[in-house]
Amino acid sequence: MATFMDIHHGMRDITNDQLREAHNADRAIEGQENVTFQHAWADPASGDVFCLSEAPSAEAVQRVHERAGHRADEIHPIPFSV
């Protein structure tokens, strides 16, 4: 499995509860695409939301986000970490 960081723009003033709801919507259907969403972060001031996942492809990540109702604006592979 590969690791991906995706970014959603335009979610200004998102609350902790709204972030949790969006993350849970992804988690509810992630298995359909063999994706595992690990963590989500939000910056309400900028409107950016970041999601970390393991998945077979960026397209699989996007399909889950689209079905959950919040398409990612960017998806970046993370080849390695320390």
mmCIF file of C-alpha atoms in Angstrom:
data_model
loop_
_atom_site.group_PDB
_atom_site.id
_atom_site.type_symbol
_atom_site.label_atom_id
_atom_site.label_comp_id
_atom_site.label_asym_id
_atom_site.label_seq_id
_atom_site.Cartn_x
_atom_site.Cartn_y
_atom_site.Cartn_z
ATOM 1 C CA MET A 1 0.000 0.000 0.000
ATOM 2 C CA ALA A 2 1.118 3.528 -0.737
ATOM 3 C CA THR A 3 0.703 6.524 1.570
ATOM 4 C CA PHE A 4 -1.059 9.696 0.415
ATOM 5 C CA MET A 5 -1.662 13.185 1.780
ATOM 6 C CA ASP A 6 -4.619 14.956 0.260
ATOM 7 C CA ILE A 7 -5.769 18.532 0.620
ATOM 8 C CA HIS A 8 -9.233 20.045 0.482
ATOM 9 C CA HIS A 9 -9.423 23.820 -0.027
ATOM 10 C CA GLY A 10 -12.371 26.099 0.691
ATOM 11 C CA MET A 11 -13.458 24.645 4.040
ATOM 12 C CA ARG A 12 -13.040 27.928 5.907
ATOM 13 C CA ASP A 13 -14.417 27.979 9.456
ATOM 14 C CA ILE A 14 -14.751 24.178 9.593
ATOM 15 C CA THR A 15 -15.395 23.022 13.151
ATOM 16 C CA ASN A 16 -13.942 20.039 14.953
ATOM 17 C CA ASP A 17 -17.344 18.326 14.752
ATOM 18 C CA GLN A 18 -17.594 18.946 11.003
ATOM 19 C CA LEU A 19 -14.092 17.571 10.461
ATOM 20 C CA ARG A 20 -14.958 14.479 12.503
ATOM 21 C CA GLU A 21 -18.179 14.031 10.504
ATOM 22 C CA ALA A 22 -16.325 14.263 7.166
ATOM 23 C CA HIS A 23 -13.611 11.876 8.352
ATOM 24 C CA ASN A 24 -16.216 9.406 9.599
ATOM 25 C CA ALA A 25 -18.013 9.582 6.229
ATOM 26 C CA ASP A 26 -14.752 8.560 4.551
ATOM 27 C CA ARG A 27 -14.120 5.810 7.103
ATOM 28 C CA ALA A 28 -17.628 4.401 6.607
ATOM 29 C CA ILE A 29 -16.932 3.567 2.957
ATOM 30 C CA GLU A 30 -13.135 3.355 2.713
ATOM 31 C CA GLY A 31 -13.163 -0.445 2.537
ATOM 32 C CA GLN A 32 -14.983 -0.319 -0.804
ATOM 33 C CA GLU A 33 -11.743 0.984 -2.356
ATOM 34 C CA ASN A 34 -9.251 -0.733 -0.017
ATOM 35 C CA VAL A 35 -8.326 2.673 1.463
ATOM 36 C CA THR A 36 -7.507 3.334 5.110
ATOM 37 C CA PHE A 37 -7.839 6.933 6.275
ATOM 38 C CA GLN A 38 -5.467 7.383 9.186
ATOM 39 C CA HIS A 39 -5.813 10.985 10.258
ATOM 40 C CA ALA A 40 -7.333 14.331 9.299
ATOM 41 C CA TRP A 41 -6.271 17.866 10.201
ATOM 42 C CA ALA A 42 -7.953 21.205 9.556
ATOM 43 C CA ASP A 43 -6.976 24.859 9.492
ATOM 44 C CA PRO A 44 -10.287 26.733 9.817
ATOM 45 C CA ALA A 45 -8.640 30.096 9.109
ATOM 46 C CA SER A 46 -7.258 29.097 5.701
ATOM 47 C CA GLY A 47 -10.016 26.597 4.929
ATOM 48 C CA ASP A 48 -7.542 23.802 4.225
ATOM 49 C CA VAL A 49 -8.152 20.235 5.374
ATOM 50 C CA PHE A 50 -5.467 17.546 5.159
ATOM 51 C CA CYS A 51 -6.032 13.784 5.155
ATOM 52 C CA LEU A 52 -3.457 11.020 5.506
ATOM 53 C CA SER A 53 -4.310 7.627 4.058
ATOM 54 C CA GLU A 54 -2.960 4.330 2.815
ATOM 55 C CA ALA A 55 -4.412 3.220 -0.486
ATOM 56 C CA PRO A 56 -3.679 1.327 -3.680
ATOM 57 C CA SER A 57 -3.786 4.598 -5.674
ATOM 58 C CA ALA A 58 -4.587 8.301 -5.560
ATOM 59 C CA GLU A 59 -7.651 7.539 -7.683
ATOM 60 C CA ALA A 60 -8.982 5.201 -4.983
ATOM 61 C CA VAL A 61 -8.574 7.964 -2.389
ATOM 62 C CA GLN A 62 -10.435 10.395 -4.639
ATOM 63 C CA ARG A 63 -13.289 7.958 -5.270
ATOM 64 C CA VAL A 64 -13.889 7.592 -1.525
ATOM 65 C CA HIS A 65 -13.786 11.345 -0.972
ATOM 66 C CA GLU A 66 -16.176 11.958 -3.882
ATOM 67 C CA ARG A 67 -18.685 9.390 -2.588
ATOM 68 C CA ALA A 68 -18.413 10.900 0.896
ATOM 69 C CA GLY A 69 -19.253 14.306 -0.578
ATOM 70 C CA HIS A 70 -15.963 16.192 -0.377
ATOM 71 C CA ARG A 71 -13.676 15.815 -3.393
ATOM 72 C CA ALA A 72 -9.982 16.413 -2.709
ATOM 73 C CA ASP A 73 -8.365 19.317 -4.541
ATOM 74 C CA GLU A 74 -4.877 17.792 -4.369
ATOM 75 C CA ILE A 75 -3.566 14.288 -3.679
ATOM 76 C CA HIS A 76 0.148 13.772 -3.084
ATOM 77 C CA PRO A 77 1.965 10.442 -2.766
ATOM 78 C CA ILE A 78 4.354 10.193 0.178
ATOM 79 C CA PRO A 79 7.217 7.966 -0.994
ATOM 80 C CA PHE A 80 8.917 7.789 2.424
ATOM 81 C CA SER A 81 8.918 9.352 5.876
ATOM 82 C CA VAL A 82 11.162 9.517 8.937
#
